[in-house]
C-alpha cells in the first residue's frame, strides 16, 4: 500500500528534487532536548497528529459531528478531519522555529535552508501557529479558488495554541517566515507530501464543498488541539530523526497503540433508540413516570431538530431524572455521544455524580470509568476515588462525599498534563512530570489524560459546577478545548435560576454558541422568572439562526409544571410551551408565613425561635445569609443548653468536616432517614441549603432573600411523603427573619443581605411576604389569620410578580429609587461581563473565528476565571495546619514533621481534609503572607497549596484579621482591635 512507504519514498515518487527531499527530511518538529532525548521530524509529527485524528474519528468524535464533516468535505469527512488536524504545525517549516534549538538547527542549515538574524525578544518572536496560516493561506486561496473556504480554515491553523489572531497579525518580521527558493520549495513540499500521505491527490483535492458554522469551527479547533496534544507525548510517540522511518502507516500504528494505552474512548457511540418511549424513565432509571416527567420525555421525542428544553417544576418533582431520560432520547435521535450535567456548586455536584454514575452503568458497566467529576474537591468523593484511583467501593449507597476514612490515596499527580518542548511557551504544559499511569494497557480503567483542568469536559460523561459551562463562553486561551467537550454532548443545567444577572451573561453566551453547534440543552428550574425564560430561548435561537437579535415570544404556559421548547425549523425560529395543564406529583399545600423581625448579625431572636419551634419535638432548618450569623446562632443554642441534635453547615468548614456534616444531615433528614430521624433537631445553614439539598424540615426559619431563592428554601419544608412529624408541625410553617421595620414602615435588612442581593429584590420579596404574613412590625406577626402561600401552585405567580415590571411594594417604600439603583448596578455588571464574553455582540454573525481573541484575556488562572464568571474577587483555598512542639499537625491532629513533611498518601488525604476557602477579603493577605510548608515540596497535591499555620493558641493574624479554626464553628474571622 502507498501509505506504507516512507515520506522519503513518497517525495521521490512525487518527483521532488533530491535537494528538496534532503531539506524536508531535516526539518524538525520536536527537539531532542525537550522530547525525551530524541528528535522528531516535522513530517513525523504532522502524520502522528493526523493518525491520532483518524483514531478519534473512529472511536471518539460524535456521530452528529462526523455527519457535519462529511457534509462539508463531500463525503470524505474522515480523511479531511485527519488533514486539518495534521496540517496544524506546518508553520514550523520556517526559520523562526527551526532556529529555536541550535543543535537541531545545524543539519537544517547544512542542507541549505539558511536565515539571517531573527528577532530574539519574546514579544517579537514569530510564532509557528501564525506562521502556518501565513504559509497556507495564499495556497488555499489559489488552489481552492475559494476565499470563503480558505477564510474559515486558516484560523484553525493559526489558533491551535489557544487563541485566534486577527488577519492583521499575519505579518511576519523580516526573514522570520523564510525567504528564497529553497524555503519556498521546502514549505510547499511539507504541505504537499503530508497531503498526499493522508490520502488526497493534492491540496486542491482537499477543498471543502461547504462551510462549518462558527460554533462548529470552534469545536473542530478543540479537536485539533486534542489530537495535537496526544500526538505530542513522547512517551507514546518516540522521536524519529530518520525520514526513512517516517510513514503514515507507522504513525497510524503508533496512534492506535497510544490511544489504547491512554485508555481514551468516547461515550455511547451510536446509541440505539428505545423501543418504548417511556423506557428511558421506567427501565433505565426505575421510576414510575409522573405527569411532568412524561411531558419532558414526550417533548424530547417530538422535537424535529436539536433544541432547547426549559423545564419548570416544583422542588422534588423529579426534574433531574426526567432530564437524564430526555438526554438519552436526544442523544439517540441526533447522534450525541455523552452528557454534561452542570450544577450550581461543588456540594450539589457530588450527589449528582453518583446519580449519573448509576445511570451510565445501565448502558454499559464499562462506561462507569468515563464519568468525570469536575470540581476542585473531587479527591474527597469516595466514588471518584474508587473509580479513578482503583480504591475499594464506598459502603452502602451514599453519595460518597465523606471526607474521613478514605482508604489509600490517589496515584495521581497534579491533574496536570499535556504537551511538551518548544510548544510549552504557548501554554502546552509538560507531560513528562506525569507519573506512568499506563502500565497495564489491557486493564479497563479511566483515562487520566482527561484530568487536566482544560480537558475535563472532553470526557464522555461529566458532572461539575456550572462554571465549566460558563468558562466555555469566555474569551480565554484554549476555550476551544472546553467547547469541543460540550459540542458532542447533551448539556443539562440544573438549578438554572441560581445564576445571577452577571453569570447569566455567560450562560446566555454559551446558549448562543451551543445553539449554533446543534447541541441539545435542558435547563431545569423550580423558580424561573418569565423574562429569564424568554432570554434563554432568544439566545439559543439566535445561535440556531446565526443572527444577533432573535426574539421569538414564548407563549404563556398553561400551568405549572411546564416545559418550553425552542428550535429552528426550515430557517425559522420556533418556541412552544405546555398548552395543557400538567399536574404536579403532589397536591399544593398551604404554607403559613410569619415575620420574625431581626437584623442583628448575632441572631439572638432566631436562636430563641428555633429552640421554641422544636420544644415539643421536630426538625427545624435555619437558613441565614451570612456565615458569622450562622456561627453566632449555633453558639447561642449550644451555650443555652439545647438538648437535641444540633448541626452547623456553611462554606467555611474545611473539606472533611463539611463533607461529613452534609452526609450526616442527609442521613438524619433525607429521603431514607426513616427511624434515624431525630425527635428534636436544629440545622443552621447558609445558602448551601438552598438548592440540591434533599432534606425534609418540619419548620423553616429563613433570612429574607429574593423571592425565587426564598421559595427554594421553602422547598426543603415537608419535602418527603411519609415523614413522621409531631402534631405541632402537621402544617408547614416558615418564619421569615433578617428584616425589621424601619422609618415610615419601610423594612430594614441585614447588611450582609443587602450587599449580596441588593435592596430592590429584598423589598419586592418583603412585599410578597407581607401580603401572606401581614405587616412587618417589631413583634412576631402572622398566624392563622394570615393568607400564607399555596406551594407549589403559587410559585410561578410569585416569581413572575417578584421580577415583573409592575410595582408591588406599599407606598412609601421608595421602590422606584431602589429599582433605579439596582438597574444601574446591573448595567455596570453586564458591561463588566462583556469584557470577557467569547464574542462581541456586533461580531456574533461573523462567519469565521478570525480575531476571536482580539484582546486576549486577563484571566490567568482557574481561580481568576472563576472570579470572572461569578463576578467576585478571586478567593483562594488554604490547608489549615497547627504549629506544634517540634513541627506541625493537620486539622485532625495528624503529625506532619518538623518542616511539615508528609510521609505517605494516606497522611496527604487527612491533611487535605483541612482544605478551606478563605473569604475574598483575605485573598491579598493570603498571597502576601502564606506559602506551602517546606516539607510539601515533593508532594504533588500539596506543593502549591498555601498553608494557613495556626499558632499553638489556635489563632493567627492574617492581614488585619485574627483567624482561627474551630472543629464545629469552622473558620472564625475577627477584626483585630487597633
Tab-separated table of C-alpha atoms in Angstrom, residues 375-744:
chain	number	residue	atom	x	y	z
A	375	UNK	CA	-14.514	20.280	40.694
A	376	UNK	CA	-11.513	21.018	42.855
A	377	UNK	CA	-12.537	18.841	45.819
A	378	UNK	CA	-13.351	15.643	43.960
A	379	UNK	CA	-10.463	13.996	45.793
A	380	UNK	CA	-12.812	13.746	48.784
A	381	UNK	CA	-15.568	11.951	46.893
A	382	UNK	CA	-15.232	8.258	47.677
A	383	UNK	CA	-16.932	7.170	44.442
A	384	UNK	CA	-14.486	9.251	42.427
A	385	UNK	CA	-11.657	7.735	44.406
A	386	UNK	CA	-12.874	4.181	43.934
A	387	UNK	CA	-13.158	4.533	40.139
A	388	UNK	CA	-10.320	6.889	39.224
A	389	UNK	CA	-7.826	5.569	41.783
A	390	UNK	CA	-8.882	1.934	41.949
A	391	UNK	CA	-9.820	2.133	45.641
A	392	UNK	CA	-12.451	-0.020	47.389
A	393	UNK	CA	-16.039	0.968	46.743
A	394	UNK	CA	-17.789	3.076	49.395
A	395	UNK	CA	-20.005	1.109	51.758
A	396	UNK	CA	-23.686	1.387	51.111
A	397	UNK	CA	-25.361	3.612	48.592
A	398	UNK	CA	-24.407	7.018	49.948
A	399	UNK	CA	-23.180	9.885	47.852
A	400	UNK	CA	-19.585	9.074	48.660
A	401	UNK	CA	-18.722	12.554	49.861
A	402	UNK	CA	-17.387	11.565	53.263
A	403	UNK	CA	-14.055	13.146	53.993
A	404	UNK	CA	-12.811	10.748	56.670
A	405	UNK	CA	-11.672	7.219	56.235
A	406	UNK	CA	-10.790	7.472	52.566
A	407	UNK	CA	-8.515	4.459	52.124
A	408	UNK	CA	-5.142	4.686	50.489
A	409	UNK	CA	-4.514	7.530	48.109
A	410	UNK	CA	-4.781	8.509	44.526
A	411	UNK	CA	-1.714	7.773	42.471
A	412	UNK	CA	-2.436	10.912	40.506
A	413	UNK	CA	-0.108	13.842	40.362
A	414	UNK	CA	-1.402	17.309	39.672
A	415	UNK	CA	-4.214	16.768	37.238
A	416	UNK	CA	-1.580	18.455	35.120
A	417	UNK	CA	-0.698	17.092	31.708
A	418	UNK	CA	-0.213	17.967	28.118
A	419	UNK	CA	2.414	18.652	25.588
A	420	UNK	CA	5.968	19.492	25.567
A	421	UNK	CA	9.034	21.121	24.273
A	422	UNK	CA	9.046	24.198	22.100
A	423	UNK	CA	5.265	24.352	22.357
A	424	UNK	CA	5.362	24.867	26.138
A	425	UNK	CA	5.740	28.606	25.804
A	426	UNK	CA	2.386	28.613	24.035
A	427	UNK	CA	0.554	27.181	27.066
A	428	UNK	CA	1.093	23.480	26.410
A	429	UNK	CA	2.321	22.070	29.717
A	430	UNK	CA	4.717	19.211	30.061
A	431	UNK	CA	3.581	15.625	30.149
A	432	UNK	CA	6.966	14.473	31.381
A	433	UNK	CA	6.129	15.265	35.007
A	434	UNK	CA	3.120	12.978	34.996
A	435	UNK	CA	3.650	9.552	36.546
A	436	UNK	CA	3.260	6.436	34.431
A	437	UNK	CA	-0.426	5.707	34.570
A	438	UNK	CA	-0.499	3.221	31.739
A	439	UNK	CA	1.489	0.284	32.988
A	440	UNK	CA	-1.341	-2.134	32.201
A	441	UNK	CA	-2.790	-1.102	28.831
A	442	UNK	CA	-5.170	-4.049	28.819
A	443	UNK	CA	-6.880	-3.089	32.057
A	444	UNK	CA	-10.179	-1.304	31.932
A	445	UNK	CA	-9.967	1.987	33.713
A	446	UNK	CA	-10.366	5.727	33.417
A	447	UNK	CA	-8.415	7.904	31.006
A	448	UNK	CA	-6.255	10.074	33.241
A	449	UNK	CA	-5.369	12.204	30.226
A	450	UNK	CA	-8.732	13.935	30.663
A	451	UNK	CA	-7.981	15.149	34.184
A	452	UNK	CA	-6.279	18.409	33.231
A	453	UNK	CA	-8.392	21.450	34.088
A	454	UNK	CA	-8.881	22.382	30.447
A	455	UNK	CA	-9.689	18.831	29.344
A	456	UNK	CA	-12.281	17.604	31.814
A	457	UNK	CA	-15.232	18.359	29.542
A	458	UNK	CA	-13.691	16.136	26.858
A	459	UNK	CA	-14.641	13.107	28.969
A	460	UNK	CA	-17.726	11.401	27.544
A	461	UNK	CA	-19.825	11.911	30.675
A	462	UNK	CA	-19.156	14.714	33.112
A	463	UNK	CA	-20.750	16.245	36.179
A	464	UNK	CA	-19.421	19.509	37.542
A	465	UNK	CA	-20.132	23.039	38.542
A	466	UNK	CA	-21.837	25.335	36.065
A	467	UNK	CA	-18.590	27.305	35.928
A	468	UNK	CA	-17.269	24.782	33.388
A	469	UNK	CA	-20.095	25.716	31.036
A	470	UNK	CA	-19.593	29.421	31.692
A	471	UNK	CA	-15.830	29.130	31.105
A	472	UNK	CA	-16.625	27.785	27.627
A	473	UNK	CA	-18.251	31.152	26.893
A	474	UNK	CA	-15.252	33.275	27.912
A	475	UNK	CA	-12.643	34.753	25.610
A	476	UNK	CA	-9.807	32.828	27.209
A	477	UNK	CA	-6.925	30.780	25.900
A	478	UNK	CA	-7.852	27.217	24.926
A	479	UNK	CA	-11.562	27.971	25.154
A	480	UNK	CA	-11.900	25.696	22.104
A	481	UNK	CA	-10.964	22.670	24.223
A	482	UNK	CA	-13.770	23.417	26.655
A	483	UNK	CA	-16.246	23.980	23.852
A	484	UNK	CA	-15.230	20.829	21.989
A	485	UNK	CA	-16.064	18.928	25.170
A	486	UNK	CA	-19.597	20.321	25.097
A	487	UNK	CA	-20.238	20.104	21.360
A	488	UNK	CA	-20.670	16.334	21.167
A	489	UNK	CA	-22.923	16.073	24.225
A	490	UNK	CA	-26.354	16.829	25.570
A	491	UNK	CA	-25.964	19.635	28.136
A	492	UNK	CA	-28.152	19.654	31.263
A	493	UNK	CA	-28.070	22.694	33.561
A	494	UNK	CA	-29.720	22.140	36.937
A	495	UNK	CA	-30.944	24.935	39.220
A	496	UNK	CA	-30.515	27.430	36.377
A	497	UNK	CA	-32.206	30.134	38.458
A	498	UNK	CA	-29.070	30.168	40.662
A	499	UNK	CA	-27.208	32.192	38.003
A	500	UNK	CA	-27.412	35.882	38.835
A	501	UNK	CA	-27.525	38.671	36.263
A	502	UNK	CA	-23.752	38.622	35.836
A	503	UNK	CA	-23.438	34.860	35.429
A	504	UNK	CA	-26.441	34.887	33.078
A	505	UNK	CA	-24.378	36.928	30.627
A	506	UNK	CA	-22.054	33.948	30.207
A	507	UNK	CA	-24.917	31.454	30.278
A	508	UNK	CA	-26.666	33.360	27.504
A	509	UNK	CA	-23.421	33.485	25.510
A	510	UNK	CA	-22.952	29.739	25.998
A	511	UNK	CA	-26.532	29.053	24.848
A	512	UNK	CA	-25.905	31.094	21.708
A	513	UNK	CA	-22.827	29.046	20.770
A	514	UNK	CA	-24.457	25.730	21.743
A	515	UNK	CA	-27.489	26.583	19.639
A	516	UNK	CA	-25.314	27.221	16.619
A	517	UNK	CA	-23.397	23.978	17.221
A	518	UNK	CA	-26.655	21.988	17.300
A	519	UNK	CA	-26.168	20.917	20.922
A	520	UNK	CA	-29.420	19.998	22.734
A	521	UNK	CA	-29.676	21.806	26.088
A	522	UNK	CA	-32.015	21.056	29.003
A	523	UNK	CA	-32.423	23.815	31.603
A	524	UNK	CA	-34.036	22.904	34.931
A	525	UNK	CA	-35.574	25.269	37.461
A	526	UNK	CA	-38.242	25.411	40.100
A	527	UNK	CA	-38.404	29.194	40.119
A	528	UNK	CA	-37.645	30.862	36.793
A	529	UNK	CA	-38.855	34.400	36.075
A	530	UNK	CA	-40.631	34.601	32.679
A	531	UNK	CA	-38.159	37.222	31.426
A	532	UNK	CA	-35.271	34.837	32.040
A	533	UNK	CA	-37.055	32.022	30.223
A	534	UNK	CA	-37.570	34.338	27.257
A	535	UNK	CA	-33.951	35.465	27.271
A	536	UNK	CA	-32.652	31.882	27.283
A	537	UNK	CA	-34.928	30.973	24.390
A	538	UNK	CA	-33.882	34.024	22.364
A	539	UNK	CA	-30.181	33.324	22.968
A	540	UNK	CA	-30.416	29.714	21.833
A	541	UNK	CA	-32.460	30.637	18.770
A	542	UNK	CA	-30.039	33.429	17.834
A	543	UNK	CA	-27.368	30.738	17.709
A	544	UNK	CA	-29.530	28.419	15.637
A	545	UNK	CA	-30.299	31.160	13.113
A	546	UNK	CA	-26.844	32.773	13.283
A	547	UNK	CA	-28.086	36.318	13.907
A	548	UNK	CA	-27.563	38.516	16.940
A	549	UNK	CA	-31.099	39.629	17.715
A	550	UNK	CA	-33.714	36.888	17.565
A	551	UNK	CA	-36.875	37.382	19.586
A	552	UNK	CA	-39.483	34.656	19.437
A	553	UNK	CA	-42.157	35.281	22.109
A	554	UNK	CA	-42.717	32.250	24.327
A	555	UNK	CA	-46.432	31.503	24.767
A	556	UNK	CA	-47.789	31.666	28.297
A	557	UNK	CA	-47.660	28.159	29.817
A	558	UNK	CA	-50.994	26.564	30.604
A	559	UNK	CA	-49.871	25.695	34.116
A	560	UNK	CA	-47.075	24.621	36.399
A	561	UNK	CA	-45.107	22.328	35.912
A	562	UNK	CA	-44.391	23.213	32.276
A	563	UNK	CA	-41.865	22.550	29.501
A	564	UNK	CA	-40.801	25.162	26.941
A	565	UNK	CA	-39.022	24.077	23.759
A	566	UNK	CA	-37.145	26.157	21.197
A	567	UNK	CA	-35.559	25.007	17.934
A	568	UNK	CA	-35.039	26.003	14.331
A	569	UNK	CA	-37.175	24.567	11.530
A	570	UNK	CA	-36.577	25.406	7.872
A	571	UNK	CA	-34.769	28.630	8.740
A	572	UNK	CA	-37.374	29.939	11.176
A	573	UNK	CA	-37.427	30.118	14.950
A	574	UNK	CA	-39.949	28.024	16.861
A	575	UNK	CA	-40.827	28.431	20.545
A	576	UNK	CA	-43.549	26.324	22.145
A	577	UNK	CA	-44.670	25.625	25.692
A	578	UNK	CA	-47.037	23.288	27.509
A	579	UNK	CA	-50.546	24.087	26.278
A	580	UNK	CA	-52.275	21.770	28.700
A	581	UNK	CA	-52.001	21.898	32.448
A	582	UNK	CA	-49.609	19.263	33.762
A	583	UNK	CA	-50.462	18.208	37.317
A	584	UNK	CA	-47.716	18.208	39.928
A	585	UNK	CA	-46.946	14.882	41.599
A	586	UNK	CA	-48.203	16.237	44.922
A	587	UNK	CA	-51.102	18.403	45.850
A	588	UNK	CA	-50.411	22.005	46.729
A	589	UNK	CA	-50.407	22.672	50.454
A	590	UNK	CA	-50.893	25.914	52.385
A	591	UNK	CA	-47.679	27.207	53.923
A	592	UNK	CA	-48.074	29.597	56.834
A	593	UNK	CA	-45.663	32.571	56.836
A	594	UNK	CA	-44.738	34.551	59.937
A	595	UNK	CA	-42.483	37.565	60.358
A	596	UNK	CA	-39.670	37.221	62.915
A	597	UNK	CA	-38.147	40.715	62.979
A	598	UNK	CA	-34.359	40.703	63.457
A	599	UNK	CA	-31.466	42.453	61.737
A	600	UNK	CA	-28.791	41.824	64.365
A	601	UNK	CA	-25.998	39.617	62.949
A	602	UNK	CA	-25.928	37.830	66.327
A	603	UNK	CA	-29.385	36.366	65.576
A	604	UNK	CA	-30.451	36.007	69.213
A	605	UNK	CA	-34.210	36.048	68.372
A	606	UNK	CA	-33.590	33.409	65.704
A	607	UNK	CA	-31.911	31.067	68.180
A	608	UNK	CA	-34.797	31.566	70.606
A	609	UNK	CA	-37.355	30.884	67.864
A	610	UNK	CA	-35.537	27.697	66.811
A	611	UNK	CA	-35.451	26.460	70.398
A	612	UNK	CA	-39.160	27.190	70.789
A	613	UNK	CA	-40.088	25.608	67.439
A	614	UNK	CA	-38.780	22.175	68.455
A	615	UNK	CA	-39.507	22.352	72.182
A	616	UNK	CA	-42.117	19.612	71.767
A	617	UNK	CA	-40.168	17.788	69.064
A	618	UNK	CA	-39.484	18.277	65.378
A	619	UNK	CA	-36.734	19.161	62.948
A	620	UNK	CA	-36.031	22.840	62.235
A	621	UNK	CA	-33.925	24.157	59.363
A	622	UNK	CA	-32.477	27.634	59.853
A	623	UNK	CA	-31.093	29.255	56.681
A	624	UNK	CA	-29.256	32.570	57.062
A	625	UNK	CA	-27.338	34.748	54.625
A	626	UNK	CA	-24.039	35.140	56.469
A	627	UNK	CA	-21.515	32.660	57.881
A	628	UNK	CA	-20.849	34.726	61.011
A	629	UNK	CA	-24.602	34.884	61.727
A	630	UNK	CA	-24.902	31.104	61.361
A	631	UNK	CA	-21.976	30.624	63.751
A	632	UNK	CA	-23.497	33.031	66.286
A	633	UNK	CA	-26.901	31.290	66.241
A	634	UNK	CA	-25.250	27.896	66.664
A	635	UNK	CA	-23.154	29.209	69.559
A	636	UNK	CA	-26.265	30.687	71.222
A	637	UNK	CA	-28.138	27.381	71.037
A	638	UNK	CA	-25.150	25.374	72.197
A	639	UNK	CA	-24.383	27.652	75.141
A	640	UNK	CA	-28.058	27.748	76.048
A	641	UNK	CA	-28.078	24.019	76.643
A	642	UNK	CA	-30.113	22.886	73.653
A	643	UNK	CA	-30.898	19.221	74.335
A	644	UNK	CA	-31.467	17.972	70.808
A	645	UNK	CA	-29.255	17.230	67.796
A	646	UNK	CA	-27.536	20.386	66.568
A	647	UNK	CA	-25.641	20.860	63.285
A	648	UNK	CA	-23.938	23.805	61.577
A	649	UNK	CA	-23.312	23.786	57.832
A	650	UNK	CA	-21.608	26.525	55.829
A	651	UNK	CA	-18.891	27.179	53.243
A	652	UNK	CA	-16.112	27.960	55.733
A	653	UNK	CA	-15.916	24.447	57.056
A	654	UNK	CA	-12.876	22.506	55.940
A	655	UNK	CA	-13.483	19.889	53.260
A	656	UNK	CA	-13.604	16.873	55.584
A	657	UNK	CA	-15.906	18.494	58.149
A	658	UNK	CA	-18.250	19.881	55.513
A	659	UNK	CA	-18.499	16.543	53.690
A	660	UNK	CA	-19.091	14.638	56.937
A	661	UNK	CA	-21.712	17.079	58.142
A	662	UNK	CA	-23.559	17.195	54.825
A	663	UNK	CA	-23.698	13.410	54.738
A	664	UNK	CA	-24.919	13.306	58.346
A	665	UNK	CA	-27.709	15.822	57.648
A	666	UNK	CA	-28.800	13.774	54.640
A	667	UNK	CA	-28.783	10.624	56.797
A	668	UNK	CA	-30.902	12.223	59.524
A	669	UNK	CA	-33.393	14.206	57.438
A	670	UNK	CA	-33.020	12.921	53.891
A	671	UNK	CA	-35.455	10.735	51.945
A	672	UNK	CA	-34.112	7.496	53.502
A	673	UNK	CA	-33.941	8.769	57.096
A	674	UNK	CA	-36.760	6.590	58.440
A	675	UNK	CA	-36.200	5.717	62.075
A	676	UNK	CA	-32.909	7.647	62.120
A	677	UNK	CA	-34.791	10.953	62.039
A	678	UNK	CA	-34.209	12.605	65.446
A	679	UNK	CA	-37.006	13.578	67.792
A	680	UNK	CA	-35.554	17.064	68.109
A	681	UNK	CA	-33.005	18.666	65.773
A	682	UNK	CA	-31.928	22.092	64.536
A	683	UNK	CA	-29.715	22.524	61.468
A	684	UNK	CA	-28.285	26.010	60.950
A	685	UNK	CA	-27.029	26.565	57.418
A	686	UNK	CA	-26.153	29.275	54.950
A	687	UNK	CA	-27.218	29.326	51.278
A	688	UNK	CA	-25.711	25.826	50.909
A	689	UNK	CA	-29.139	24.511	51.949
A	690	UNK	CA	-30.917	26.461	49.248
A	691	UNK	CA	-30.600	24.008	46.375
A	692	UNK	CA	-29.997	20.325	45.641
A	693	UNK	CA	-30.057	19.599	49.387
A	694	UNK	CA	-32.604	16.809	49.613
A	695	UNK	CA	-33.706	17.198	53.233
A	696	UNK	CA	-37.105	17.479	54.888
A	697	UNK	CA	-37.659	20.028	57.668
A	698	UNK	CA	-40.770	20.313	59.826
A	699	UNK	CA	-40.341	24.076	60.214
A	700	UNK	CA	-38.186	26.613	58.348
A	701	UNK	CA	-36.639	29.783	59.748
A	702	UNK	CA	-35.013	31.813	56.994
A	703	UNK	CA	-33.445	35.175	56.412
A	704	UNK	CA	-35.310	37.162	53.797
A	705	UNK	CA	-33.892	36.578	50.299
A	706	UNK	CA	-35.118	37.332	46.767
A	707	UNK	CA	-38.462	35.618	46.167
A	708	UNK	CA	-37.177	32.809	43.936
A	709	UNK	CA	-34.471	31.879	46.448
A	710	UNK	CA	-36.917	32.143	49.334
A	711	UNK	CA	-39.146	29.650	47.535
A	712	UNK	CA	-36.148	27.382	47.008
A	713	UNK	CA	-35.600	27.347	50.756
A	714	UNK	CA	-39.269	26.589	51.317
A	715	UNK	CA	-38.699	23.601	49.028
A	716	UNK	CA	-36.860	21.917	51.947
A	717	UNK	CA	-40.077	22.073	54.027
A	718	UNK	CA	-42.334	18.984	54.259
A	719	UNK	CA	-40.496	17.655	51.211
A	720	UNK	CA	-40.814	13.871	51.583
A	721	UNK	CA	-44.023	11.893	51.790
A	722	UNK	CA	-44.322	9.531	54.752
A	723	UNK	CA	-42.108	11.557	57.123
A	724	UNK	CA	-43.312	11.247	60.719
A	725	UNK	CA	-43.945	14.653	62.303
A	726	UNK	CA	-45.057	15.956	65.697
A	727	UNK	CA	-48.651	17.180	65.766
A	728	UNK	CA	-47.479	20.785	66.167
A	729	UNK	CA	-45.825	20.598	62.750
A	730	UNK	CA	-48.628	18.971	60.826
A	731	UNK	CA	-48.901	22.140	58.724
A	732	UNK	CA	-45.733	23.629	57.165
A	733	UNK	CA	-44.625	26.921	58.689
A	734	UNK	CA	-41.993	29.482	57.703
A	735	UNK	CA	-40.593	32.191	59.953
A	736	UNK	CA	-39.056	34.967	57.832
A	737	UNK	CA	-36.353	36.965	59.573
A	738	UNK	CA	-33.420	39.152	58.528
A	739	UNK	CA	-35.740	42.157	58.259
A	740	UNK	CA	-37.248	44.665	60.705
A	741	UNK	CA	-39.476	47.745	60.382
A	742	UNK	CA	-37.674	50.986	59.702
A	743	UNK	CA	-38.734	54.590	59.380
A	744	UNK	CA	-42.160	55.136	57.826
